[in-house]
CSV table of C-alpha atoms and ligand atoms in Angstrom, one decimal:
chain,number,residue,atom,x,y,z
F,1,UNK,CA,4.7,-13.6,26.4
F,2,UNK,CA,4.4,-10.0,27.6
F,3,UNK,CA,6.4,-7.1,26.3
F,4,UNK,CA,6.3,-3.5,27.8
F,5,UNK,CA,7.6,-0.7,25.6
F,6,UNK,CA,8.1,2.3,27.9
F,7,UNK,CA,9.5,5.7,28.1
F,8,UNK,CA,8.0,6.5,24.7
F,9,UNK,CA,8.5,10.2,24.0
F,10,UNK,CA,5.8,10.4,21.4
F,11,UNK,CA,3.2,7.7,20.8
F,12,UNK,CA,1.0,7.9,17.7
F,13,UNK,CA,-2.0,5.6,18.5
F,14,UNK,CA,-4.5,6.7,15.8
F,15,UNK,CA,-7.0,6.0,18.5
F,16,UNK,CA,-8.1,9.4,19.8
F,17,UNK,CA,-9.9,9.5,23.1
F,18,UNK,CA,-13.5,10.7,22.7
F,19,UNK,CA,-12.7,14.2,24.0
F,20,UNK,CA,-9.7,14.7,21.7
F,21,UNK,CA,-11.8,16.7,19.2
F,22,UNK,CA,-10.5,16.6,15.6
F,23,UNK,CA,-7.0,15.1,16.1
F,24,UNK,CA,-7.2,11.6,14.5
F,25,UNK,CA,-3.6,10.6,15.6
F,26,UNK,CA,-4.5,10.1,19.2
F,27,UNK,CA,-1.0,11.2,20.3
F,28,UNK,CA,0.4,10.5,23.8
F,29,UNK,CA,3.6,11.7,25.4
F,30,UNK,CA,5.7,9.9,28.0
F,31,UNK,CA,3.7,6.8,27.2
F,32,UNK,CA,3.9,3.0,27.4
F,33,UNK,CA,2.4,0.1,25.4
F,34,UNK,CA,1.9,-3.5,26.8
F,35,UNK,CA,1.9,-6.3,24.3
F,36,UNK,CA,0.5,-9.7,25.2
F,37,UNK,CA,0.2,-12.7,22.9
F,38,UNK,CA,0.9,-10.7,19.8
F,39,UNK,CA,-1.9,-8.1,20.6
F,40,UNK,CA,-1.9,-4.7,22.2
F,41,UNK,CA,-3.1,-5.3,25.8
F,42,UNK,CA,-2.8,-1.8,27.2
F,43,UNK,CA,-1.8,1.8,26.2
F,44,UNK,CA,-1.3,4.7,28.6
F,45,UNK,CA,1.0,6.9,30.5
F,46,UNK,CA,4.5,5.5,31.4
F,47,UNK,CA,3.8,6.5,34.9
F,48,UNK,CA,0.9,4.1,35.1
F,49,UNK,CA,2.6,1.2,33.2
F,50,UNK,CA,2.6,-2.3,34.9
F,51,UNK,CA,5.5,-3.1,37.2
F,52,UNK,CA,8.6,-4.4,35.5
F,53,UNK,CA,8.4,-7.6,37.5
F,54,UNK,CA,5.0,-8.4,35.9
F,55,UNK,CA,6.3,-8.6,32.4
F,56,UNK,CA,8.6,-10.9,30.4
F,57,UNK,CA,10.5,-8.2,28.5
F,58,UNK,CA,11.0,-4.5,28.8
F,59,UNK,CA,12.1,-2.2,26.0
F,60,UNK,CA,13.2,1.4,27.0
F,61,UNK,CA,12.3,3.6,24.0
F,62,UNK,CA,14.5,6.3,25.7
F,63,UNK,CA,12.2,9.2,24.8
F,64,UNK,CA,11.9,8.2,21.1
F,65,UNK,CA,8.7,8.0,19.0
F,66,UNK,CA,6.6,5.0,18.3
F,67,UNK,CA,4.0,4.7,15.6
F,68,UNK,CA,1.8,1.9,14.2
F,69,UNK,CA,3.5,-0.3,11.6
F,70,UNK,CA,2.9,1.1,8.1
F,71,UNK,CA,0.0,-0.4,6.1
F,72,UNK,CA,1.1,-0.4,2.5
F,73,UNK,CA,-2.2,-1.0,0.7
F,74,UNK,CA,-0.8,-1.1,-2.9
F,75,UNK,CA,2.0,-3.1,-4.3
F,76,UNK,CA,3.0,-5.3,-7.2
F,77,UNK,CA,5.7,-7.5,-5.7
F,78,UNK,CA,5.7,-10.6,-7.8
F,79,UNK,CA,7.5,-10.1,-11.0
F,80,UNK,CA,10.7,-10.9,-12.9
F,81,UNK,CA,13.3,-8.6,-14.2
F,82,UNK,CA,13.4,-4.8,-13.8
F,83,UNK,CA,13.0,-1.7,-16.0
F,84,UNK,CA,15.9,0.4,-15.0
F,85,UNK,CA,16.7,1.5,-18.6
F,86,UNK,CA,13.1,2.6,-19.1
F,87,UNK,CA,13.5,4.7,-16.0
F,88,UNK,CA,16.7,6.2,-17.2
F,89,UNK,CA,15.0,7.0,-20.5
F,90,UNK,CA,12.1,8.6,-18.7
F,91,UNK,CA,14.4,10.8,-16.7
F,92,UNK,CA,15.8,11.9,-20.0
F,93,UNK,CA,12.3,13.0,-21.2
F,94,UNK,CA,10.5,9.9,-22.4
F,95,UNK,CA,6.8,9.6,-21.2
F,96,UNK,CA,5.5,6.8,-19.0
F,97,UNK,CA,2.9,4.6,-20.9
F,98,UNK,CA,0.9,1.7,-19.6
F,99,UNK,CA,2.4,-0.6,-22.4
F,100,UNK,CA,5.7,-0.9,-20.4
F,101,UNK,CA,3.9,-3.5,-18.3
F,102,UNK,CA,4.2,-6.0,-21.1
F,103,UNK,CA,8.0,-6.2,-20.9
F,104,UNK,CA,7.7,-7.2,-17.2
F,105,UNK,CA,5.1,-9.8,-18.2
F,106,UNK,CA,7.6,-11.5,-20.5
F,107,UNK,CA,10.2,-11.5,-17.7
F,108,UNK,CA,7.8,-12.8,-15.2
F,109,UNK,CA,6.5,-15.6,-17.3
F,110,UNK,CA,10.1,-16.7,-17.9
F,111,UNK,CA,10.9,-16.8,-14.1
F,112,UNK,CA,10.4,-20.0,-12.0
F,113,UNK,CA,8.2,-20.1,-8.9
F,114,UNK,CA,11.3,-20.1,-6.8
F,115,UNK,CA,12.9,-17.2,-8.5
F,116,UNK,CA,9.7,-15.1,-8.1
F,117,UNK,CA,9.4,-16.4,-4.4
F,118,UNK,CA,12.9,-15.4,-3.5
F,119,UNK,CA,12.4,-11.9,-5.0
F,120,UNK,CA,9.1,-11.5,-3.2
F,121,UNK,CA,10.5,-12.4,0.2
F,122,UNK,CA,13.4,-10.1,-0.4
F,123,UNK,CA,10.9,-7.2,-1.0
F,124,UNK,CA,9.0,-8.2,2.2
F,125,UNK,CA,12.2,-8.1,4.2
F,126,UNK,CA,13.1,-4.7,2.6
F,127,UNK,CA,9.8,-3.3,3.5
F,128,UNK,CA,9.8,-4.7,7.0
F,129,UNK,CA,13.2,-3.0,7.7
F,130,UNK,CA,11.5,0.3,6.7
F,131,UNK,CA,8.5,-0.2,9.1
F,132,UNK,CA,5.9,-1.8,6.9
F,133,UNK,CA,4.0,-4.6,8.8
F,134,UNK,CA,1.0,-5.0,6.5
F,135,UNK,CA,1.2,-5.2,2.7
F,136,UNK,CA,-1.3,-5.8,-0.1
F,137,UNK,CA,0.1,-7.5,-3.2
F,138,UNK,CA,-1.4,-7.6,-6.7
F,139,UNK,CA,-0.9,-10.1,-9.5
F,140,UNK,CA,-0.9,-8.5,-13.0
F,141,UNK,CA,2.4,-9.5,-14.5
F,142,UNK,CA,1.3,-13.0,-15.6
F,143,UNK,CA,-1.8,-12.3,-17.7
F,144,UNK,CA,-2.5,-15.9,-18.6
F,145,UNK,CA,-4.5,-18.3,-16.6
F,146,UNK,CA,-1.6,-20.3,-15.3
F,147,UNK,CA,0.7,-17.3,-14.7
F,148,UNK,CA,-1.9,-15.2,-12.9
F,149,UNK,CA,-2.7,-18.2,-10.8
F,150,UNK,CA,1.0,-18.6,-9.9
F,151,UNK,CA,1.3,-14.9,-8.9
F,152,UNK,CA,-1.8,-14.9,-6.6
F,153,UNK,CA,-0.7,-18.1,-5.1
F,154,UNK,CA,2.9,-16.8,-4.3
F,155,UNK,CA,1.5,-13.7,-3.0
F,156,UNK,CA,-0.9,-15.6,-0.6
F,157,UNK,CA,2.3,-17.2,0.9
F,158,UNK,CA,3.2,-13.8,2.5
F,159,UNK,CA,0.0,-11.8,3.0
F,160,UNK,CA,-3.7,-12.3,3.3
F,161,UNK,CA,-4.2,-9.1,1.3
F,162,UNK,CA,-4.0,-10.6,-2.2
F,163,UNK,CA,-5.5,-8.8,-5.2
F,164,UNK,CA,-6.3,-10.4,-8.6
F,165,UNK,CA,-5.3,-7.9,-11.3
F,166,UNK,CA,-5.6,-10.0,-14.4
F,167,UNK,CA,-6.9,-6.8,-16.0
F,168,UNK,CA,-3.6,-5.0,-15.7
F,169,UNK,CA,-3.0,-4.5,-19.4
F,170,UNK,CA,-4.1,-6.5,-22.6
F,171,UNK,CA,-1.2,-8.9,-23.2
F,172,UNK,CA,0.6,-8.8,-26.6
F,173,UNK,CA,-1.0,-12.1,-27.8
F,174,UNK,CA,-4.5,-10.5,-27.4
F,175,UNK,CA,-3.5,-7.3,-29.3
F,176,UNK,CA,-6.6,-5.9,-31.0
F,177,UNK,CA,-8.7,-8.5,-29.1
F,178,UNK,CA,-9.3,-6.7,-25.8
F,179,UNK,CA,-12.8,-8.0,-25.4
F,180,UNK,CA,-11.7,-11.6,-25.8
F,181,UNK,CA,-9.1,-10.9,-23.2
F,182,UNK,CA,-11.7,-9.6,-20.8
F,183,UNK,CA,-13.7,-12.8,-21.5
F,184,UNK,CA,-10.7,-14.8,-20.3
F,185,UNK,CA,-10.2,-12.6,-17.2
F,186,UNK,CA,-13.8,-12.8,-16.1
F,187,UNK,CA,-14.0,-16.6,-16.9
F,188,UNK,CA,-11.1,-19.1,-16.5
F,189,UNK,CA,-8.6,-16.7,-15.0
F,190,UNK,CA,-11.0,-15.5,-12.3
F,191,UNK,CA,-11.9,-19.1,-11.6
F,192,UNK,CA,-8.3,-20.0,-11.1
F,193,UNK,CA,-7.3,-16.9,-9.0
F,194,UNK,CA,-10.3,-16.2,-6.8
F,195,UNK,CA,-9.5,-18.9,-4.3
F,196,UNK,CA,-6.2,-17.2,-3.5
F,197,UNK,CA,-7.4,-13.6,-3.5
F,198,UNK,CA,-9.4,-11.2,-1.3
F,199,UNK,CA,-9.6,-8.3,-3.8
F,200,UNK,CA,-10.2,-7.7,-7.5
F,201,UNK,CA,-8.7,-4.8,-9.3
F,202,UNK,CA,-8.5,-3.3,-12.7
F,203,UNK,CA,-6.4,-0.7,-14.4
F,204,UNK,CA,-9.1,1.7,-15.8
F,205,UNK,CA,-7.0,4.0,-18.0
F,206,UNK,CA,-6.2,4.9,-21.6
F,207,UNK,CA,-3.9,2.2,-22.9
F,208,UNK,CA,-5.3,-0.4,-20.4
F,209,UNK,CA,-9.0,-1.0,-19.9
F,210,UNK,CA,-12.2,1.1,-20.7
F,211,UNK,CA,-14.8,1.9,-18.1
F,212,UNK,CA,-17.2,-0.7,-19.6
F,213,UNK,CA,-14.5,-3.4,-19.5
F,214,UNK,CA,-13.5,-2.4,-16.0
F,215,UNK,CA,-17.0,-2.6,-14.8
F,216,UNK,CA,-17.3,-6.1,-16.2
F,217,UNK,CA,-14.1,-7.3,-14.5
F,218,UNK,CA,-15.1,-5.7,-11.1
F,219,UNK,CA,-18.7,-7.1,-11.2
F,220,UNK,CA,-17.4,-10.5,-12.1
F,221,UNK,CA,-14.9,-10.5,-9.2
F,222,UNK,CA,-17.7,-9.3,-6.8
F,223,UNK,CA,-19.9,-12.1,-8.0
F,224,UNK,CA,-17.0,-14.6,-7.1
F,225,UNK,CA,-16.8,-13.0,-3.5
F,226,UNK,CA,-13.9,-10.7,-4.1
F,227,UNK,CA,-14.1,-7.1,-3.0
F,228,UNK,CA,-13.2,-4.3,-5.5
F,229,UNK,CA,-10.5,-1.8,-5.7
F,230,UNK,CA,-9.4,0.2,-8.8
F,231,UNK,CA,-6.5,1.9,-10.4
F,232,UNK,CA,-7.8,5.2,-11.9
F,233,UNK,CA,-6.9,8.6,-13.1
F,234,UNK,CA,-3.1,8.0,-13.2
F,235,UNK,CA,-2.4,9.2,-16.7
F,236,UNK,CA,-5.2,11.5,-17.2
F,237,UNK,CA,-8.8,12.3,-16.0
F,238,UNK,CA,-11.3,9.5,-16.5
F,239,UNK,CA,-14.3,7.8,-15.2
F,240,UNK,CA,-12.6,5.2,-13.0
F,241,UNK,CA,-13.1,7.0,-9.8
F,242,UNK,CA,-16.9,7.4,-10.4
F,243,UNK,CA,-17.0,3.7,-11.2
F,244,UNK,CA,-15.1,2.8,-8.0
F,245,UNK,CA,-17.4,4.9,-5.9
F,246,UNK,CA,-20.5,3.5,-7.6
F,247,UNK,CA,-19.3,-0.1,-6.9
F,248,UNK,CA,-18.4,0.8,-3.3
F,249,UNK,CA,-14.7,0.0,-3.8
F,250,UNK,CA,-12.7,-0.1,-0.7
F,251,UNK,CA,-10.1,2.1,-2.4
F,252,UNK,CA,-9.4,3.8,-5.7
F,253,UNK,CA,-5.7,4.3,-6.3
F,254,UNK,CA,-3.5,6.9,-8.0
F,255,UNK,CA,-5.8,10.0,-8.5
F,256,UNK,CA,-3.1,11.9,-10.2
F,257,UNK,CA,-5.6,13.8,-12.3
F,258,UNK,CA,-8.7,14.5,-10.3
F,259,UNK,CA,-11.9,16.4,-11.4
F,260,UNK,CA,-14.0,18.4,-9.1
F,261,UNK,CA,-16.8,15.8,-9.5
F,262,UNK,CA,-14.3,13.0,-8.4
F,263,UNK,CA,-13.5,14.9,-5.3
F,264,UNK,CA,-17.2,15.4,-4.4
F,265,UNK,CA,-18.1,11.8,-5.1
F,266,UNK,CA,-15.2,10.6,-3.0
F,267,UNK,CA,-16.0,12.8,-0.1
F,268,UNK,CA,-19.6,11.5,0.0
F,269,UNK,CA,-18.4,7.8,-0.1
F,270,UNK,CA,-16.7,5.1,1.9
F,271,UNK,CA,-14.1,4.8,-0.8
F,272,UNK,CA,-10.6,5.7,0.3
F,273,UNK,CA,-8.3,7.5,-2.3
F,274,UNK,CA,-4.9,6.0,-2.1
F,275,UNK,CA,-2.2,8.3,-3.3
F,276,UNK,CA,1.0,6.9,-4.6
F,277,UNK,CA,3.7,9.6,-4.6
F,278,UNK,CA,6.4,7.2,-5.8
F,279,UNK,CA,4.6,7.1,-9.0
F,280,UNK,CA,4.6,10.8,-9.7
F,281,UNK,CA,8.2,10.8,-8.5
F,282,UNK,CA,9.4,8.1,-11.0
F,283,UNK,CA,7.2,9.2,-13.9
F,284,UNK,CA,7.7,12.9,-13.5
F,285,UNK,CA,4.0,13.7,-13.3
F,286,UNK,CA,2.5,16.4,-11.1
F,287,UNK,CA,1.8,15.4,-7.4
F,288,UNK,CA,-1.9,15.4,-6.6
F,289,UNK,CA,-3.1,18.0,-4.1
F,290,UNK,CA,-3.7,16.0,-0.9
F,291,UNK,CA,-4.6,19.2,1.0
F,292,UNK,CA,-7.5,19.9,-1.4
F,293,UNK,CA,-8.7,16.3,-0.8
F,294,UNK,CA,-8.4,16.3,2.9
F,295,UNK,CA,-10.1,19.6,3.2
F,296,UNK,CA,-13.0,18.3,1.0
F,297,UNK,CA,-13.5,15.4,3.4
F,298,UNK,CA,-11.9,12.6,1.3
F,299,UNK,CA,-10.2,9.8,3.3
F,300,UNK,CA,-6.6,9.6,2.0
F,301,UNK,CA,-4.2,6.7,2.2
F,302,UNK,CA,-0.5,6.6,1.2
F,303,UNK,CA,1.1,3.6,-0.4
F,304,UNK,CA,4.3,2.8,-2.3
F,305,UNK,CA,2.9,1.0,-5.4
F,306,UNK,CA,6.2,-0.9,-5.5
F,307,UNK,CA,6.5,-2.2,-9.0
F,308,UNK,CA,9.3,-2.2,-11.6
F,309,UNK,CA,7.7,0.3,-14.0
F,310,UNK,CA,6.1,3.3,-12.3
F,311,UNK,CA,7.4,3.3,-8.7
F,312,UNK,CA,10.3,1.0,-7.6
F,313,UNK,CA,10.5,2.3,-4.0
F,314,UNK,CA,9.3,0.2,-1.1
F,315,UNK,CA,9.8,3.0,1.4
F,316,UNK,CA,6.8,4.4,3.2
F,317,UNK,CA,9.0,7.1,4.9
F,318,UNK,CA,10.0,8.3,1.4
F,319,UNK,CA,6.3,8.6,0.4
F,320,UNK,CA,5.5,10.4,3.6
F,321,UNK,CA,8.4,12.9,2.9
F,322,UNK,CA,7.0,13.6,-0.6
F,323,UNK,CA,3.4,13.9,0.7
F,324,UNK,CA,4.6,16.5,3.3
F,325,UNK,CA,7.0,18.4,1.0
F,326,UNK,CA,4.9,18.5,-2.2
F,327,UNK,CA,1.3,17.4,-1.6
F,328,UNK,CA,0.3,19.6,1.3
F,329,UNK,CA,-0.1,17.1,4.0
F,330,UNK,CA,1.0,17.8,7.6
F,331,UNK,CA,3.4,15.2,9.0
F,332,UNK,CA,0.6,14.0,11.3
F,333,UNK,CA,-1.8,13.6,8.3
F,334,UNK,CA,0.9,11.8,6.3
F,335,UNK,CA,1.7,9.3,9.0
F,336,UNK,CA,-2.1,8.8,9.6
F,337,UNK,CA,-2.5,8.1,5.8
F,338,UNK,CA,0.4,5.6,5.9
F,339,UNK,CA,-1.0,3.6,8.8
F,340,UNK,CA,-4.7,4.1,9.6
F,341,UNK,CA,-5.4,5.3,6.1
F,342,UNK,CA,-3.9,2.1,4.6
F,343,UNK,CA,-5.9,0.0,7.0
F,344,UNK,CA,-9.2,1.8,5.9
F,345,UNK,CA,-8.1,1.1,2.3
F,346,UNK,CA,-8.0,-2.6,3.2
F,347,UNK,CA,-11.1,-2.4,5.4
F,348,UNK,CA,-9.1,-3.6,8.4
F,349,UNK,CA,-9.6,-2.4,12.0
F,350,UNK,CA,-6.9,-4.6,13.6
F,351,UNK,CA,-3.9,-2.8,12.0
F,352,UNK,CA,-2.9,0.8,11.6
F,353,UNK,CA,-3.8,1.6,15.2
F,354,UNK,CA,-2.3,1.1,18.7
F,355,UNK,CA,-5.1,0.3,20.9
F,356,UNK,CA,-6.2,-2.7,23.1
F,357,UNK,CA,-7.1,-5.7,20.9
F,358,UNK,CA,-5.2,-4.5,17.8
F,359,UNK,CA,-2.3,-6.5,16.4
F,360,UNK,CA,1.0,-5.5,18.1
F,361,UNK,CA,2.5,-4.1,14.9
F,362,UNK,CA,4.7,-1.2,16.0
F,363,UNK,CA,7.7,0.9,14.8
F,364,UNK,CA,10.2,2.5,17.2
F,365,UNK,CA,11.8,5.5,15.4
F,366,UNK,CA,15.3,6.7,16.0
F,367,UNK,CA,13.8,10.1,16.4
F,368,UNK,CA,11.8,12.0,19.1
F,369,UNK,CA,8.9,12.7,16.9
F,370,UNK,CA,7.2,11.3,13.7
F,371,UNK,CA,7.9,14.7,12.1
F,372,UNK,CA,11.4,13.4,11.5
F,373,UNK,CA,10.1,11.0,8.9
F,374,UNK,CA,9.6,14.0,6.5
F,375,UNK,CA,12.2,16.3,8.2
F,376,UNK,CA,15.0,13.7,7.6
F,377,UNK,CA,14.2,12.3,4.2
F,378,UNK,CA,16.2,9.4,3.1
F,379,UNK,CA,17.6,8.7,6.5
F,380,UNK,CA,16.9,5.2,8.0
F,381,UNK,CA,15.0,6.1,11.1
F,382,UNK,CA,13.4,2.8,11.8
F,383,UNK,CA,15.1,1.4,15.0
F,384,UNK,CA,12.8,-1.6,15.6
F,385,UNK,CA,9.8,-3.2,14.1
F,386,UNK,CA,7.4,-5.5,15.9
F,387,UNK,CA,5.0,-7.6,13.9
F,388,UNK,CA,2.4,-9.4,15.9
F,389,UNK,CA,4.5,-8.6,18.9
F,390,UNK,CA,7.5,-10.3,17.5
F,391,UNK,CA,10.7,-8.1,17.0
F,392,UNK,CA,11.7,-8.2,13.4
F,393,UNK,CA,15.4,-7.6,13.8
F,394,UNK,CA,16.8,-4.2,12.7
F,395,UNK,CA,18.6,-2.6,15.6
F,396,UNK,CA,17.6,-1.2,19.0
Q,13,NIG,O1,0.2,1.0,-10.4
Q,13,NIG,N1,-0.8,1.6,-13.1
Q,13,NIG,C1,-0.7,0.4,-13.4
Q,13,NIG,N2,0.1,-0.5,-12.8
Q,13,NIG,C2,1.3,-0.1,-12.1
Q,13,NIG,C3,2.4,0.2,-13.0
Q,13,NIG,C4,2.8,-1.0,-13.6
Q,13,NIG,C5,4.0,-0.9,-14.5
Q,13,NIG,O2,4.3,0.0,-15.1
Q,13,NIG,O3,4.7,-2.0,-14.6
Q,13,NIG,C6,1.0,1.2,-11.2
Q,13,NIG,O4,1.5,2.2,-11.4
Q,14,FE,FE1,-0.4,-0.2,-9.1
């Protein structure tokens, strides 16, 4: 099966040619893409595209923009209930605190596998319709051996990017016994969850886990073959970013409160800083200064952090709009961070890029340029999504 998408007004490849100096977006105009067997087979000028008679299907982009599918590298999609009332109270002035996680734990434990699965698949469809073709999913609302196992198992049904986050918060039944809970996480819970997961994560923050506890969790995960990623510096500055860099984490996420030392350490590392603007939006916290990070040489990704507490958006275009409006990113940088940046945060080179050999994960925008993603906030601009070369519905 071959598919030719041609007459693309602006094509963001994220694969700059060697002579394209410092532009990481590898942007082509009047371009075409050939897809074969779910992979990108060829990218180039529309004038050089293969003859129509040589392909099975042709899509005329009519001068519109095509970008790589979004790589949303941070989400918590397996949970029960919601916390709309908590959000309403927050908008009236209440502060966000890590402890709210516990109310979702109760609702998640009460839900059946099928209820959680239905909800999860609904979120995947919702994301796909907004251009997301790769998603990472964390556990963390089970917090018992059986419930965490359930969450990673269900997440593994829809993505290979599954993260064990048993160390999300200390559950109510372990109140004042945090060390005992960490013993459970690094022992039986990790044993039960590791077979379903690729990553291990920890919420290293006041009200969640200390740096010493976080180190124990991450090192135990690594010893079981999982790769580390960290939630840090969401509610205040801390040592989580330094820990993530020291352990060679693929990504450290949030970074709402950064110290100069954090920025220096990140810039000298392979650890991506994943910014989650939906969280600052929904918790009324200050947006981090992405400009300062990028100028310092930090690799920045953008993700939604879809969860019922701190960020219940699943829209990468919404996050891009905030990043451009309030965090100092250019539209090109924000789109890169939401595609290639997410791929780096997941240590993937087959997504987030439109180049021969990559997965054919593509988004056709109802717009002449990717700038519209920030310029037209809240407008559904995704005209078509292809995942592994297969059209995912939407509209053309
Ligand atoms: O990434 N920071 C920790 N975990 C989630 C929030 C979870 C919740 O409030 O339910 C986050 O923001
Ligand atoms: Fe999170």
